[in-house]
Amino acid sequence: MRSTVLSILLLWAASGALAQTQPVISEPITEWKPVYGEVETRNQLPARARIAGTLVALSVTEGDRVEAGQLVGTVEDEKLSVQIDALDAQAEALRAQLTNAQADLSRGQTLQQSGTISAQRLDALQTSVDVLTNQIAATEAQRRVIQRQIEEGGVTAPEAGIVLSVPVSRGSFVAQGETVAVIGSGGAFLRLSIPERFAQTLAAGDRIEMEAGEGTIAKLYPQIEGGRLQADVEVEGLEERYVGLRLPVRLPVGSQEAVIVPQAALSRGGGLDMVTVETPEGPVQRIVVPGREVTRDGAAWREILTGLTPGETVMVPHE
């Protein structure tokens, strides 16, 4: 018996020589709420058809990256080419009439010098030339308008980004203003849907935690729908490659006072968690119930639910 007690005392002395003391402290720790965030792009802009017609070309698909102004599809309206042909024929006929009218005007000017044609008749010939000239100019202007409509058959990306969806297929008819492709641009963020009971505990600028790093709440939407509050979170390096991807995050929803000790102060034996408490009579092992892990000044600490009170001193073995 004496040898056993002596061994224990020697063990305590050795452990004390190899350990340092740490006061048990109480401080507020953050309460975290696990939720899921969904990756979304800042902007979702439709690339729309500016004319109605058949989609004869489609050069993008979901996941492609595009630049601002890049051609993503081409819409053709066969009626416009028919109108172009009709206007070309009309202009050609008017030019032939203008040639004859100019010839008549030239002869009239020659006859006027000999006095065989009246000034009134010469004015009529000049008017005919002017009318035909103006008709040709109007026809050419009308042709340019239709040509511009044909050029507007090209559907372009409104901004640089990634193609999120292509709701139409090549060969289909599209109406004026119909969406040919949806472009996601402006980078990506996380959209959170948070239970409304936490609405008063969150604010813009609050930090959130993720498996891959941290983020910051950038915006809280004022309208609550279905008992959920919507929030946008800025995450550095987040890619918009997979829009709609759900990622686990932790939100700070409050704080509470907790008794904490360094993680290294805990030991385990017989299926129980214990710490060594320094008392006036010497070190005493005490059974405790640990809680959450806490990071304090970059070091690992542990919440103690029962077994310790603030102000006591525990022994922490040297690493």
Coordinates of C-alpha atoms in Angstrom, one line a residue, residues 25-179:
I25 CA -12.1 31.0 -17.8
S26 CA -15.6 31.9 -18.8
E27 CA -16.2 33.9 -22.0
P28 CA -18.9 34.3 -24.6
I29 CA -18.7 31.9 -27.6
T30 CA -20.5 32.2 -30.9
E31 CA -23.5 30.0 -31.5
W32 CA -23.4 28.6 -35.1
K33 CA -26.4 27.5 -37.1
P34 CA -25.7 25.0 -40.0
V35 CA -27.6 25.8 -43.2
Y36 CA -27.0 25.3 -46.9
G37 CA -26.2 28.0 -49.4
E38 CA -26.8 27.8 -53.2
V39 CA -24.3 29.1 -55.7
E40 CA -25.8 31.8 -57.9
T41 CA -24.4 34.4 -60.4
R42 CA -24.8 38.1 -59.6
N43 CA -26.5 38.7 -62.9
Q44 CA -28.6 36.4 -65.1
L45 CA -29.1 38.2 -68.4
P46 CA -31.1 36.8 -71.4
A47 CA -29.7 37.0 -74.9
R48 CA -32.9 37.7 -76.8
A49 CA -33.8 37.5 -80.5
R50 CA -34.4 41.0 -82.0
I51 CA -36.4 39.7 -84.9
A52 CA -38.9 36.8 -85.3
G53 CA -37.8 33.9 -87.5
T54 CA -36.1 30.6 -87.7
L55 CA -33.0 29.9 -85.5
V56 CA -30.6 28.8 -88.3
A57 CA -27.4 28.7 -86.2
L58 CA -26.7 28.1 -82.5
S59 CA -23.0 28.4 -81.5
V60 CA -23.2 27.9 -77.7
T61 CA -24.3 25.3 -75.2
E62 CA -24.7 25.2 -71.4
G63 CA -21.4 25.8 -69.6
D64 CA -19.7 27.7 -72.4
R65 CA -18.0 31.0 -71.6
V66 CA -18.8 33.9 -73.8
E67 CA -17.5 37.5 -74.2
A68 CA -19.7 40.6 -74.3
G69 CA -21.1 41.0 -77.9
Q70 CA -20.2 37.4 -78.9
L71 CA -22.5 35.8 -81.4
V72 CA -24.5 33.0 -79.8
G73 CA -27.1 32.4 -82.5
T74 CA -28.5 33.6 -85.8
V75 CA -32.2 34.1 -86.6
E76 CA -33.4 34.4 -90.2
D77 CA -36.7 35.6 -91.6
E78 CA -37.2 34.4 -95.2
K79 CA -39.7 37.2 -95.9
L80 CA -37.0 39.8 -95.4
S81 CA -34.8 38.4 -98.2
V82 CA -37.9 38.3 -100.4
Q83 CA -38.5 42.0 -99.6
I84 CA -34.9 42.8 -100.4
D85 CA -35.2 41.1 -103.8
A86 CA -38.5 43.0 -104.5
L87 CA -36.9 46.4 -103.6
D88 CA -33.9 45.6 -105.8
A89 CA -36.2 45.0 -108.7
Q90 CA -38.2 48.1 -108.0
A91 CA -35.0 50.2 -107.8
E92 CA -33.8 48.7 -111.1
A93 CA -37.1 49.7 -112.8
L94 CA -36.9 53.2 -111.4
R95 CA -33.3 53.6 -112.6
A96 CA -34.4 52.6 -116.1
Q97 CA -37.3 55.1 -116.0
L98 CA -34.8 57.7 -114.7
T99 CA -32.5 57.1 -117.6
N100 CA -35.4 57.7 -120.1
A101 CA -36.5 60.8 -118.1
Q102 CA -33.0 62.2 -118.2
A103 CA -32.8 61.6 -121.9
D104 CA -36.1 63.4 -122.4
L105 CA -34.9 66.3 -120.3
S106 CA -31.7 66.5 -122.3
R107 CA -33.7 66.6 -125.6
G108 CA -36.1 69.2 -124.1
Q109 CA -33.2 71.4 -123.2
T110 CA -31.9 71.2 -126.8
L111 CA -35.3 72.0 -128.2
Q112 CA -35.8 74.9 -125.9
Q113 CA -32.8 76.6 -127.4
S114 CA -34.6 76.5 -130.8
G115 CA -37.9 77.6 -129.3
T116 CA -39.8 74.5 -130.2
I117 CA -40.7 73.5 -126.6
S118 CA -42.3 75.6 -124.0
A119 CA -40.7 76.3 -120.6
Q120 CA -43.7 74.6 -118.9
R121 CA -43.0 71.4 -120.8
L122 CA -39.3 71.6 -119.8
D123 CA -40.3 72.0 -116.1
A124 CA -42.5 68.9 -116.3
L125 CA -39.6 66.9 -117.7
Q126 CA -37.3 68.2 -114.9
T127 CA -40.0 67.3 -112.3
S128 CA -40.2 63.8 -113.7
V129 CA -36.5 63.4 -113.3
D130 CA -36.6 64.7 -109.7
V131 CA -39.5 62.4 -108.7
L132 CA -37.8 59.3 -110.1
T133 CA -34.6 60.3 -108.3
N134 CA -36.4 60.7 -105.0
Q135 CA -38.2 57.4 -105.5
I136 CA -34.9 55.6 -106.0
A137 CA -33.5 57.2 -102.9
A138 CA -36.6 56.1 -100.9
T139 CA -36.4 52.6 -102.2
E140 CA -32.7 52.4 -101.3
A141 CA -33.5 53.7 -97.8
Q142 CA -36.2 51.1 -97.4
R143 CA -33.7 48.5 -98.5
R144 CA -31.2 49.6 -95.9
V145 CA -33.9 49.3 -93.2
I146 CA -34.7 45.7 -94.2
Q147 CA -31.0 44.9 -94.4
R148 CA -30.5 46.2 -90.9
Q149 CA -33.3 43.9 -89.8
I150 CA -31.5 41.0 -91.4
E151 CA -28.3 42.0 -89.5
E152 CA -30.3 42.1 -86.3
G153 CA -30.9 38.4 -86.7
G154 CA -27.6 37.9 -85.0
V155 CA -28.2 37.1 -81.2
T156 CA -25.3 38.4 -79.1
A157 CA -24.3 37.9 -75.5
P158 CA -25.2 41.0 -73.4
E159 CA -22.2 40.6 -71.0
A160 CA -19.2 38.3 -70.6
G161 CA -20.0 35.3 -68.5
I162 CA -21.1 31.7 -68.6
V163 CA -24.0 30.2 -70.5
L164 CA -26.5 28.9 -67.9
S165 CA -29.2 27.6 -70.2
V166 CA -30.2 27.4 -73.8
P167 CA -34.0 27.0 -73.9
V168 CA -34.3 26.7 -77.7
S169 CA -32.8 24.4 -80.3
R170 CA -31.5 25.0 -83.8
G171 CA -34.2 25.0 -86.5
S172 CA -36.9 26.2 -84.1
F173 CA -39.0 29.3 -84.6
V174 CA -38.4 32.1 -82.2
A175 CA -40.5 35.2 -81.6
Q176 CA -39.1 38.7 -81.3
G177 CA -37.8 39.2 -77.8
E178 CA -37.7 35.5 -77.1
T179 CA -34.7 34.2 -75.0

